[in-house]
Structure formats: structure tokens, C-alpha cells
Coordinates of C-alpha atoms in Angstrom, one line a residue:
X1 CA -17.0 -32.5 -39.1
X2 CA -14.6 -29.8 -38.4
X3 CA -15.3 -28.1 -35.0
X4 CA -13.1 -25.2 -33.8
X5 CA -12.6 -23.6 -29.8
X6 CA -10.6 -20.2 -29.3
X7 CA -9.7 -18.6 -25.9
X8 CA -7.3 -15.7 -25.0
X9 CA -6.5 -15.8 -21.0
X10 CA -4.4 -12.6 -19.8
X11 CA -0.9 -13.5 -18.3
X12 CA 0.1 -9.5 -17.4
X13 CA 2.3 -9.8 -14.7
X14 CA 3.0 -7.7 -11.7
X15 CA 4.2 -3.8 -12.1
X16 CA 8.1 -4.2 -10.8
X17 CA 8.4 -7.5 -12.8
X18 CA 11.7 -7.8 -14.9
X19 CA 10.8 -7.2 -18.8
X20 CA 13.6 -8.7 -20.8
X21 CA 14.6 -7.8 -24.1
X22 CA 17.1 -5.4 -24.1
X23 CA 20.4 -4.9 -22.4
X24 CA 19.9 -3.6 -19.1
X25 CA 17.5 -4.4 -16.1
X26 CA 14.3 -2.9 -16.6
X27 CA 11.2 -3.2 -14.4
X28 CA 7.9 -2.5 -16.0
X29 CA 5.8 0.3 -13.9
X30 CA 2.4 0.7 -15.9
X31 CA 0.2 -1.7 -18.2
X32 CA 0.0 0.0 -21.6
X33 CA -2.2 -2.8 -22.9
X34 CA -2.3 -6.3 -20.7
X35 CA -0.5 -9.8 -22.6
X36 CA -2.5 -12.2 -23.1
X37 CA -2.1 -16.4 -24.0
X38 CA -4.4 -17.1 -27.1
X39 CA -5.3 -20.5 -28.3
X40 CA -6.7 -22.7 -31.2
X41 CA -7.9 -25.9 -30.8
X42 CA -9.2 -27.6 -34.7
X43 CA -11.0 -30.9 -33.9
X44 CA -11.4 -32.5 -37.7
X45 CA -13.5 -36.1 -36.8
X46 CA -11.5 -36.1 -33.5
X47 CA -8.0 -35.6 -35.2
X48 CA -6.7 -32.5 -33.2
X49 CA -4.4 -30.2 -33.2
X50 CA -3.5 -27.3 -30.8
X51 CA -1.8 -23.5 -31.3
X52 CA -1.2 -21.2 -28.4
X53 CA 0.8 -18.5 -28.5
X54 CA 2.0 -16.3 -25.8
X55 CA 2.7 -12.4 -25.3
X56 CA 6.5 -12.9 -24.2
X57 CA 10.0 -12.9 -25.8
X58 CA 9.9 -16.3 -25.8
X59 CA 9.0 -19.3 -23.6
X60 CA 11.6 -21.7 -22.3
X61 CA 11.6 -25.8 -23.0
X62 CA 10.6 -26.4 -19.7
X63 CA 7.5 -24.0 -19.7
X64 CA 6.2 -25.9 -22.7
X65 CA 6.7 -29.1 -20.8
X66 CA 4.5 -28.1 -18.2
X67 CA 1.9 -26.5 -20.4
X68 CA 1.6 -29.8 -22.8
X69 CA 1.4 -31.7 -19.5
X70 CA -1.1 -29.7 -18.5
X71 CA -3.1 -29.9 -21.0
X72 CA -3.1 -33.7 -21.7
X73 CA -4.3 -34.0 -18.0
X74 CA -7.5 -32.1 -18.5
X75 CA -8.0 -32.7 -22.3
X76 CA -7.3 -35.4 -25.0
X77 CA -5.0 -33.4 -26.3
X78 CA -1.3 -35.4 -26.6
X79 CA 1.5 -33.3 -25.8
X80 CA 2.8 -33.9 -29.4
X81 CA 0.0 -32.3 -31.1
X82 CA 0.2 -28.7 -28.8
X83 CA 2.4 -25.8 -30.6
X84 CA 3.6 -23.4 -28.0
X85 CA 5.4 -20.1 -29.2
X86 CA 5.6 -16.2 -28.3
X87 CA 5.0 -12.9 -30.3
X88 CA 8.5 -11.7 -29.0
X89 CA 7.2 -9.2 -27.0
X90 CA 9.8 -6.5 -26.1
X91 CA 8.1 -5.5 -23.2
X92 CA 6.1 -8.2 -22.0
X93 CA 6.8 -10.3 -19.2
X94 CA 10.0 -12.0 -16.7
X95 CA 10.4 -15.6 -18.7
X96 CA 13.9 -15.5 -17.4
X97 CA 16.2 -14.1 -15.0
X98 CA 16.6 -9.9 -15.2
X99 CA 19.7 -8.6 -15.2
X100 CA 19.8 -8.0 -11.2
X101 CA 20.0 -11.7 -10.8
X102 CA 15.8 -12.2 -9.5
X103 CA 14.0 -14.4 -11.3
X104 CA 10.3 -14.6 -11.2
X105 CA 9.5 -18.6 -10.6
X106 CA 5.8 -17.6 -9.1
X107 CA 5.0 -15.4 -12.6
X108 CA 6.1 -18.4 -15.0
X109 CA 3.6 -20.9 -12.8
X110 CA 0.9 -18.1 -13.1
X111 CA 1.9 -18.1 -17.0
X112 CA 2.0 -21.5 -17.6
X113 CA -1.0 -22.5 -15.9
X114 CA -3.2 -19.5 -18.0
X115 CA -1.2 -20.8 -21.1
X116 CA -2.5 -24.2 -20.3
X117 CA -6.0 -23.2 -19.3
X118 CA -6.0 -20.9 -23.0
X119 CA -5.9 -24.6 -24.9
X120 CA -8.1 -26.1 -22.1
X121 CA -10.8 -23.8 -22.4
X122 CA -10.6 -23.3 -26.4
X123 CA -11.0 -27.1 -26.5
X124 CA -14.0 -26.7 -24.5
X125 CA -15.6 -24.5 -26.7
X126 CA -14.9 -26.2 -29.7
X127 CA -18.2 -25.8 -31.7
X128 CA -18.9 -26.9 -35.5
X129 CA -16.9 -24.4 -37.7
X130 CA -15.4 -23.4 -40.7
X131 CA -11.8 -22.4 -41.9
X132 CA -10.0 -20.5 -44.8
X133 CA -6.8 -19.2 -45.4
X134 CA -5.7 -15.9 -47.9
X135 CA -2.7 -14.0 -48.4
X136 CA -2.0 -10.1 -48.6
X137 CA 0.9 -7.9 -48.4
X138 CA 2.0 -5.4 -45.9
X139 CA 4.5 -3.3 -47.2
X140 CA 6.6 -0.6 -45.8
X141 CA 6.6 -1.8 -42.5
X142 CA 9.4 -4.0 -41.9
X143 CA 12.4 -3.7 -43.4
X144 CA 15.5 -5.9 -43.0
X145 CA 18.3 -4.4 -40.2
X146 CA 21.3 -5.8 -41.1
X147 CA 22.8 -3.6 -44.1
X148 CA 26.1 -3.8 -46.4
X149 CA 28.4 -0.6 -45.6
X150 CA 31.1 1.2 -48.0
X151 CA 34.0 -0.6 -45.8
X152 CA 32.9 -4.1 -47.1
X153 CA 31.4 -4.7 -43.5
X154 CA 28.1 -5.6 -42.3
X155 CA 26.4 -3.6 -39.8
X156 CA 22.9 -3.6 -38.0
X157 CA 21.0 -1.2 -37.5
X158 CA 23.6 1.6 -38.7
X159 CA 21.8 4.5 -37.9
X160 CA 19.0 6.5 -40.4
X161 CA 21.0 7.6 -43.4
X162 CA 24.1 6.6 -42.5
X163 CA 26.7 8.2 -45.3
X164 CA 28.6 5.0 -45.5
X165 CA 25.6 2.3 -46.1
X166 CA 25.0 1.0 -48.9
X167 CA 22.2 -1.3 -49.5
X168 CA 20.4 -3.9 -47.0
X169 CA 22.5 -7.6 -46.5
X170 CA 19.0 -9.4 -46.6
X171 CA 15.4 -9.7 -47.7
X172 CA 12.2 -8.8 -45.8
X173 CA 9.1 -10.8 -46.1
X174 CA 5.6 -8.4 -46.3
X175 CA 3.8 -11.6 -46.7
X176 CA 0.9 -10.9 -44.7
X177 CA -0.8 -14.7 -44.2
X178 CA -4.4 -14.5 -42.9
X179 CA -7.0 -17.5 -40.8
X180 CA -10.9 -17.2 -41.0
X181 CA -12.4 -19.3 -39.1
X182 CA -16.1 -18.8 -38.4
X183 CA -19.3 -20.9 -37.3
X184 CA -21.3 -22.3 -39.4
X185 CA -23.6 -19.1 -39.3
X186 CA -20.7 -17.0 -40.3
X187 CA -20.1 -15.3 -37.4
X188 CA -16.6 -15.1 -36.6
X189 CA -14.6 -17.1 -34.0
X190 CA -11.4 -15.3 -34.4
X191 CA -8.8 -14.9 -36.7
X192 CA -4.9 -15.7 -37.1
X193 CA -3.0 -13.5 -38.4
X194 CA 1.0 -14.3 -39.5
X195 CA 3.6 -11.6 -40.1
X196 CA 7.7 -11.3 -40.0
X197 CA 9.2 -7.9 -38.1
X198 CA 10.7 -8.0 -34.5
X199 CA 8.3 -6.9 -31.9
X200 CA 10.0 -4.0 -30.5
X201 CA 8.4 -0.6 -32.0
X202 CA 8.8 0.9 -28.1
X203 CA 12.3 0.2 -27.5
X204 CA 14.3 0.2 -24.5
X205 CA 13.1 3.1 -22.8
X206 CA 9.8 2.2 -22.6
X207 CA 9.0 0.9 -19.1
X208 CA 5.2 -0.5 -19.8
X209 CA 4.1 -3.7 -20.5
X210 CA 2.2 -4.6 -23.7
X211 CA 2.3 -7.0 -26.5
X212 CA 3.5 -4.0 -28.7
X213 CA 1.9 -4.2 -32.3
X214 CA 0.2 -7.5 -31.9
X215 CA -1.4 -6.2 -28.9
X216 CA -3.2 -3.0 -31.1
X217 CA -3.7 -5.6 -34.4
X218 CA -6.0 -7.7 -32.3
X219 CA -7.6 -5.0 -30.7
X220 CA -8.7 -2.8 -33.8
X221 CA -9.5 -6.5 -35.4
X222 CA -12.0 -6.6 -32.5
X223 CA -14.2 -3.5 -33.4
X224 CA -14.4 -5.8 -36.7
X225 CA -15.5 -8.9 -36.1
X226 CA -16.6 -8.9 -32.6
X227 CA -15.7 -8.3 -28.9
X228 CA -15.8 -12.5 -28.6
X229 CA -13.4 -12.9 -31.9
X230 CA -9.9 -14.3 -30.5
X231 CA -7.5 -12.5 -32.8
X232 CA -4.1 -14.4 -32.6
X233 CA -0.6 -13.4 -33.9
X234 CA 2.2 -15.8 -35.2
X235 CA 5.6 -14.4 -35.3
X236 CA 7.4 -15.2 -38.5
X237 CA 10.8 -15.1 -39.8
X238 CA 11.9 -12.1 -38.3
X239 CA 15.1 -12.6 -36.4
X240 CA 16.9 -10.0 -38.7
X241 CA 13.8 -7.7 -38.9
X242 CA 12.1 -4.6 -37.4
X243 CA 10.5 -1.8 -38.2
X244 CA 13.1 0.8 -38.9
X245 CA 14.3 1.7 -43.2
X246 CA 17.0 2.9 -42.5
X247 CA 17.9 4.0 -46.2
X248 CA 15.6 7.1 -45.5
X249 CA 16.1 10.1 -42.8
X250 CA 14.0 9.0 -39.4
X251 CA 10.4 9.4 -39.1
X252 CA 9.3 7.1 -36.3
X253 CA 7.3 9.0 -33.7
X254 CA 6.6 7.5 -30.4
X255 CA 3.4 4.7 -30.5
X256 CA 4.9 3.4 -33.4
X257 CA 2.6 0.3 -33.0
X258 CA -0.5 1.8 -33.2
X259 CA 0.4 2.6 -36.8
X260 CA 1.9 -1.2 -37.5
X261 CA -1.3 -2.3 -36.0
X262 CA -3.2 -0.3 -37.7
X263 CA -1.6 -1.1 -40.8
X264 CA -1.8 -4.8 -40.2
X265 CA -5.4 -4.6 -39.8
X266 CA -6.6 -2.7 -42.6
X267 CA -4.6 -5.8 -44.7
X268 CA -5.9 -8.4 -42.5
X269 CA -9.4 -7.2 -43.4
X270 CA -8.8 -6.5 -46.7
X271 CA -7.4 -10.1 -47.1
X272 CA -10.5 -11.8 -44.8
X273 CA -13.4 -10.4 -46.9
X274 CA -11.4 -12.6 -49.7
X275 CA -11.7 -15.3 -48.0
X276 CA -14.1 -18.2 -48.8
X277 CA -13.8 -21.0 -45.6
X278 CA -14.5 -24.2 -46.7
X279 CA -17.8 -25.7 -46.7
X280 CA -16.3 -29.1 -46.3
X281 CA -17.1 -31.0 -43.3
X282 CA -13.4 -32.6 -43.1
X283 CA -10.2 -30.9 -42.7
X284 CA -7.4 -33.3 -43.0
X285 CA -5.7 -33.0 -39.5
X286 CA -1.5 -34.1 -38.9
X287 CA 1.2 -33.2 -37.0
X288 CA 5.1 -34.4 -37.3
X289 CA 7.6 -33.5 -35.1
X290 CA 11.1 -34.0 -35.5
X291 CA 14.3 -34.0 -32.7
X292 CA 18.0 -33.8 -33.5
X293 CA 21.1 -32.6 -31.7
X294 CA 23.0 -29.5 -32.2
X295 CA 26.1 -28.5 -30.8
X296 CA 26.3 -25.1 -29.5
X297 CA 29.3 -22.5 -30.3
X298 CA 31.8 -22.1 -28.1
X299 CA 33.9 -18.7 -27.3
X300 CA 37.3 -18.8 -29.3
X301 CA 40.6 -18.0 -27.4
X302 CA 40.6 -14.8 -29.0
X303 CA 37.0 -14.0 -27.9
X304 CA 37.9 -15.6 -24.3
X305 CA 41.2 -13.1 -24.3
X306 CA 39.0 -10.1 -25.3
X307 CA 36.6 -10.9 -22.6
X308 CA 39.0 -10.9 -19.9
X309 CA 40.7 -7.6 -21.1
X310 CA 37.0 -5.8 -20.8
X311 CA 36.6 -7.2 -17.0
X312 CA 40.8 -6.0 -16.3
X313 CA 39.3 -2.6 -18.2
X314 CA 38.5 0.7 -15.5
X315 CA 36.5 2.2 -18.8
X316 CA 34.5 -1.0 -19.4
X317 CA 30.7 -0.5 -18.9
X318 CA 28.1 -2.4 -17.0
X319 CA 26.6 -3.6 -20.0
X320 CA 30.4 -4.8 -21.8
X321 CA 31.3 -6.1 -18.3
X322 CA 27.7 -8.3 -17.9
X323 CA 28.6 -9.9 -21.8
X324 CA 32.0 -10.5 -21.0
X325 CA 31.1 -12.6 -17.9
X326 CA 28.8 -14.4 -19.5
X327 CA 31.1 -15.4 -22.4
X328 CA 33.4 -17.0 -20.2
X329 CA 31.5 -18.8 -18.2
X330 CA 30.5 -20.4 -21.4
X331 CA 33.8 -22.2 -21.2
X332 CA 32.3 -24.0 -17.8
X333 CA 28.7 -24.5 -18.7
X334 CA 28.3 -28.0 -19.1
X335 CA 25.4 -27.7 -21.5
X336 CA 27.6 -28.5 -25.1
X337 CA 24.3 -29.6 -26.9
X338 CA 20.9 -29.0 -27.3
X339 CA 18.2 -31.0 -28.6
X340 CA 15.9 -29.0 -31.1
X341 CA 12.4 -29.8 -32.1
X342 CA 10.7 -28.9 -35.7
X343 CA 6.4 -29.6 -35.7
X344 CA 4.8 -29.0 -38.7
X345 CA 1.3 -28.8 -38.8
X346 CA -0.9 -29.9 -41.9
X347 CA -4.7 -28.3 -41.5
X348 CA -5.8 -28.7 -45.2
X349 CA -4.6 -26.2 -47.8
X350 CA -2.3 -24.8 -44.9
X351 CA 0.8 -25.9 -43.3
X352 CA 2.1 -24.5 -40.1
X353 CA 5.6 -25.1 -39.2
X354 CA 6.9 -24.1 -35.8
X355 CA 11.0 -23.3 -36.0
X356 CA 12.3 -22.6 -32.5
X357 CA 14.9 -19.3 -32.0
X358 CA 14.9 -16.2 -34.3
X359 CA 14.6 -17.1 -37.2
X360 CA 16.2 -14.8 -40.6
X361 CA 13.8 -14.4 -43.2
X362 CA 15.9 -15.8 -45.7
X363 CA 14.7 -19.0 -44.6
X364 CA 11.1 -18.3 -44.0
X365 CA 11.5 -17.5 -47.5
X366 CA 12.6 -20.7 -48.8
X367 CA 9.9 -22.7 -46.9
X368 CA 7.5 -21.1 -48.1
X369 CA 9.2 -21.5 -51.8
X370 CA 9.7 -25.6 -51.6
X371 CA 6.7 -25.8 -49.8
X372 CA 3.9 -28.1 -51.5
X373 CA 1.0 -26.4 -49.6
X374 CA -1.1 -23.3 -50.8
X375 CA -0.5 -21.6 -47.6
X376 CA 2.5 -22.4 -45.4
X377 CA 2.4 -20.2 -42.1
X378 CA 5.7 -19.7 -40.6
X379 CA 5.8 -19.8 -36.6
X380 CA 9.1 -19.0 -34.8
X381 CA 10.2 -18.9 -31.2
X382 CA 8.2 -22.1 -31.0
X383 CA 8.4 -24.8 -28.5
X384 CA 11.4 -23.5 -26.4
X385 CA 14.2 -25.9 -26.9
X386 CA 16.4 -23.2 -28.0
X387 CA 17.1 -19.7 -27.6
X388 CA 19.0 -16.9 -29.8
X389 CA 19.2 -15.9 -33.5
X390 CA 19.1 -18.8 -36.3
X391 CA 21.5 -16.8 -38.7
X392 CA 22.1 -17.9 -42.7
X393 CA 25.7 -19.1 -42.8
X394 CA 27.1 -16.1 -44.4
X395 CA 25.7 -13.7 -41.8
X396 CA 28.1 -15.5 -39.7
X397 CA 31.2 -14.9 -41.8
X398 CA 29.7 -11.0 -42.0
X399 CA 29.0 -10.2 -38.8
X400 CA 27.0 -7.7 -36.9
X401 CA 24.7 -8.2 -33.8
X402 CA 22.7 -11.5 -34.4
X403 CA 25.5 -13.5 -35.0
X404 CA 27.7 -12.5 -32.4
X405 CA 28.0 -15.1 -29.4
X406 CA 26.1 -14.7 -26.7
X407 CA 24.2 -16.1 -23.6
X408 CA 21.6 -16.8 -25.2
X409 CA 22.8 -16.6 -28.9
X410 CA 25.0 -20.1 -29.2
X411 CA 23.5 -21.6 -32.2
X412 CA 26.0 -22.5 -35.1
X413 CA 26.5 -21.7 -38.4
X414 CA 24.1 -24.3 -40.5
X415 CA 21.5 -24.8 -38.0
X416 CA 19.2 -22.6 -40.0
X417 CA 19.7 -25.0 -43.2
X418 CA 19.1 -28.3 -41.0
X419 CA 15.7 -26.8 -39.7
X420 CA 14.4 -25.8 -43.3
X421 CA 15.5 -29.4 -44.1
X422 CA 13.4 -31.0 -41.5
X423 CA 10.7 -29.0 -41.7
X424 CA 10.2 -29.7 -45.6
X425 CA 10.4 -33.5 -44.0
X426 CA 8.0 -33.0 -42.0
X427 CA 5.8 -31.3 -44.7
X428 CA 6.3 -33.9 -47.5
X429 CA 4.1 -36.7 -46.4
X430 CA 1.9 -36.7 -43.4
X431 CA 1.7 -40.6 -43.2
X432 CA -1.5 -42.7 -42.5
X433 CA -0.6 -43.0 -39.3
X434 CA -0.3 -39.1 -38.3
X435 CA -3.8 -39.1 -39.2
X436 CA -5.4 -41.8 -37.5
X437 CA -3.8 -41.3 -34.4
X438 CA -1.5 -37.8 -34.0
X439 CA 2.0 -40.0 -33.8
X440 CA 3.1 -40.5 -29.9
X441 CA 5.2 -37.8 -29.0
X442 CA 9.1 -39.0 -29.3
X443 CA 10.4 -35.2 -27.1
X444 CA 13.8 -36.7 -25.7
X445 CA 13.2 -34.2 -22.9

């Protein structure tokens, strides 16, 4: 018997918290929609797995400690088997540090305890259910930002028909992957809803929170199927996407993701009346994760030397000055490593895998390519144990923004290829023993 629980608790924080995303303190001072922490708990003869995901840029390694230790104190639920990841929110709420040096320790055990209480509570409600999966396409929405210029040089986001571009440096993915799941009435539980473009229609100006385009996709999905319906978003490969072509003169207009929504959901309900959830009462149910060491990039002396040139500059700005700090005191952080985790879910016909970082889409792509499963949902930004964008190795050679070293960009060239690798692992063969009992969680952490 397949029995399914969803819950969506809000985590808005206070006006005057930090919102991160974009370089330069900013403190949010209205609510244009509130964030929210969504769950979905599948129970398949007491085989379950669990998928939260969270209105924020992201959501560090030791936040999704505490919420899978949460949660295996006041449900069944091992920490192996919980999925944590965020929509990438622009302008949601302080998961880290602002740029005035305040962090916000109070908001992240508010938002850990409501991400928590989003699986509790979905588990809770589990009732008997069914589930299908169906694919659409969402085109013209997201477009790929890194682009190939007349100099030989890669640039992104070059400006709206730039005289010098030539033709984008990578693919998009309008791969629209849609989740019914109703009761065994047919009345709708909720929905999930996977899609690749960076979530940051408002840009850098704006000063209110909201979960940008998720935020409007669940809530026109809502008028659908039903004020109770939990309507949850899964970030894909998007970590050299957005929403901008900019092969074409300019002709974004301010609430830019009311029309993404809007788009999103007219596909998503296109793709759900499709949809024929299985009558079966047993969904296979496994989970794999996988931990291996990466080292992170260090600055090169000619990086280190540029750096301290900006901080001897009198024209630097704040911005150049606040990088170049940063860079060198990469030199002293004793943090050389990180240990990375790949999950993969199996839920029937459908395969989740949860990549951490930004992911590019050319290897969403190729999962979903070598993948053996008739849907393969691709979730990014997941379970926290890195930070920063997961670039293909010739984007490094290229250049450009994502692949420049940062703070919180260290990850090196090849990464990308040893997560596809152990994701398709952790696809091939779920194992006997995944099933019977959910594999004890091996986290290093």
C-alpha cells in the first residue's frame, strides 16, 4: 500500500533580515509573497522516503544535520532517507552571513525546526494514495547565460544584443518534469513540479522577500487543484541559467515571475491532466547515498598578486575590495577538502537524484540521457555539503562568472563528471537491501 503526507510550513523571516544572493548587503523591507518549507513523505509498505525543499539560496551542511536529526527524533524516518534542498531563492532568506558581517543564528533555528516540522507533519498525514509522473516542455523561458563572443572569449550575461556575441556556450533544458499524487478518490494531495532556470527574475534591486517564480507557480497551481494541494518545486540543472535571451533586444518588464509562473503552470496542468497515477498498491521504495572527497581550488599566485593590487588600489570598489579579501584569505582557511554527498531516489518509474551546488545543465542533461528510469527528476542545491557553481571542465578553461574563484565557488574542474558518475551508481541497482531496510546512513559528517 502506497500512502503519501504533504505539508508546506512558512519560514519568512523578519523585515531587516540579510537576503543573500547578490553582491552587496541587502536587507529585505516588505514580504512580496512569504517562503515556505514543503515536504513529501511516500510510505510504500513502510519503505520511506522523504523530500523537503526550502525557499532559500541554499541550505548549509549543518542545517540539514539538524533537520534529519530532527526528524528521526519524532518520526521513523532515518536521516539517510531525508532529501533536503532549496529553490535558490534570490530574495529569500539570511542562510549565511550578509555582507555587514551579522549573521542570523536565531532565523536558521526558526528555519530548521519549520523544515523539520514540514517532513514531521507530512508524515503524519500520510494517507493511502496514488502517484504518476509526465513530462512537458516549457520553452522560451530560460535560456543559457554564458555565450561565445567574436573575440574567441566567453562571457555571461553580455548584455541584450550585444554587437560582438555570437551564439550561446551551452544548452538549456525546457524539460518541464511533472508529480501527481492524489488519494485514492482522486482528489489531489499536491503536486511536484521540476524545472532548470536560476531563481532570480527580481534581481538585485529588489528589496522584498519571496520565493520568486516558484512562489507564483504554486500559487496559481492552487486555484487548480485546491487551497490544501502542496505544490512543490525542485530546482534543476540551472547553475548556468536564467531567464534572460539575450540574442534578442530586452523585453523583461518588472514581475517577471508572475509570467514564468504563469507559464510554468499552464504546462504543469497541461502535463497533469496526462497523467494516469498508478493503481498499483506498491511503489518500489530506495535510497543510495554516496560520500567522496573533493579538494577545493586554491587562488594562484597570479590571482593572490591581483588581489592584493585591488586592496593597494584608491579606485577599487567595495564590491572588488570584499572579493579580493576573501580570495586571500583562502590561502589561510584551513578547510582544503570537502566531503560531498550524491542520494538518489528510486520511487517506481521515477528516479530523483539530489546533486549538491549549481549545477550546469550540461550535466542534468546527461543524467537524464544514461539514465535507465522513465523519469529521472534532477534536484540541485541538495543536502548542503557544498556550495558554488559545478562548472563542465571547459567552462573552466573559458571563463566567465561561474567559474571564477570565489568564497563560495571553490569546486574544481571535474567535480561535475564525478557527481554524474556517482549518481548513475547510485541509479543502476537499488540492492535488496536498500529496500528492505533504507541502508544506514554512512554521512562522514
Amino acid at each position: 500500500m502506497i500512502r503519501c503526507g504533504m505539508y508546506e510550513a512558512v519560514i519568512t523571516p523578519p523585515l531587516g533580515s540579510s537576503m543573500p544572493g547578490h553582491a552587496g548587503e541587502r536587507k529585505a523591507a516588505e514580504v512580496l509573497d512569504d517562503l515556505y518549507a514543503k515536504a513529501l513523505v511516500i510510505d510504500s509498505n513502510g519503505h520511506v522516503a522523504a523530500l523537503v525543499v526550502v525557499d532559500a539560496l541554499y541550505v548549509q551542511r549543518i542545517e540539514v544535520q539538524k533537520i534529519r536529526e530532527r526528524i528521526s527524533r519524532h518520526t521513523p524516518i532515518p536521516p539517510d532517507r531525508v532529501m533536503v534542498s532549496a529553490t535558490h531563492s534570490h530574495s529569500g532568506p539570511p542562510i549565511r552571513p550578509g555582507f555587514d558581517g551579522f549573521d542570523h543564528p536565531s532565523y536558521l533555528n526558526y528555519m530548521v525546526e519549520r523544515t523539520a516540522d514540514a517532513v514531521i507533519l507530512a508524515y503524519n498525514r500520510r494517507r493511502e494514495a496514488r502517484i504518476g509522473s509526465g513530462i512537458g516542455r516549457a520553452e522560451g523561458i530560460a535560456f543559457n547565460r554564458r555565450y561565445w563572443m567574436k573575440d574567441g572569449t566567453v562571457r555571461t550575461n553580455p548584455g541584450f544584443r550585444h554587437p560582438e556575441l555570437v551564439r550561446p556556450a551551452g544548452p538549456a533544458d525546457p524539460e518541464l518534469l511533472v508529480v501527481r499524487i492524489e488519494d485514492t478518490e482522486g482528489r489531489p494531495i499536491g503536486a511536484v513540479t521540476n524545472f532548470a532556470c536560476h531563481t532570480d527574475t527580481l534581481g538585485g534591486g529588489n528589496l522584498g522577500l519571496s520565493a520568486d517564480y516558484p512562489g507564483e507557480l504554486s500559487r496559481l497551481l492552487k486555484r487548480e487543484l485546491g487551497s490544501e494541494a502542496v505544490c512543490l518545486f525542485v530546482q534543476g540543472a540551472s547553475g548556468d541559467l536564467n531567464h534572460y535571451d539575450f540574442t534578442k533586444p530586452k523585453s523583461i518588464e518588472p514581475g517577471h515571475y508572475r509570467v514564468m509562473g504563469r507559464k510554468l503552470a499552464d504546462e504543469t496542468m497541461k502535463v497533469w491532466r496526462t497523467i494516469m497515477p498508478s493503481q498499483s498498491g506498491d511503489l518500489p521504495v530506495s535510497v543510495r547515498q554516496a560520500f567522496f572527497p573533493i579538494a577545493y581550488r586554491l587562488p594562484t599566485e597570479a590571482e593572490a598578486d591581483e588581489a592584493h593590487r585591488t586592496l593597494a588600489s584608491e579606485g577599487a570598489t567595495e564590491k572588488e575590495r570584499y572579493f579580493a579579501e576573501h580570495l586571500l584569505n583562502m590561502l589561510n582557511d584551513p578547510e582544503k577538502t570537502a566531503m560531498v554527498e550524491v542520494q538518489t531516489f528510486r520511487l517506481g518509474e521515477l528516479a530523483v537524484v539530489g546533486l549538491p551546488g549549481e549545477i550546469f545543465a550540461e550535466f542534468g542533461l546527461r543524467l537524464k540521457r544514461h539514465s535507465s528510469y522513465k523519469y529521472t527528476m534532477i534536484n540541485t542545491l541538495c543536502n548542503g555539503s557544498i556550495q558554488g557553481y559545478v562548472c563542465t571542465k571547459e567552462a573552466y578553461v573559458q571563463g566567465g562568472y561561474e567559474s571564477k574563484l570565489k568564497r563560495n565557488h571553490r569546486i574544481p574542474s571535474g567535480a561535475g563528471d564525478l557527481f554524474v558518475e556517482h549518481a548513475l551508481q547510485g541509479l543502476a541497482s537499488p540492492g535488496k537491501e536498500a529496500l528492505e531496510s533504507g541502508c544506514p546512513s554512512n554521512d562522514p559528517a
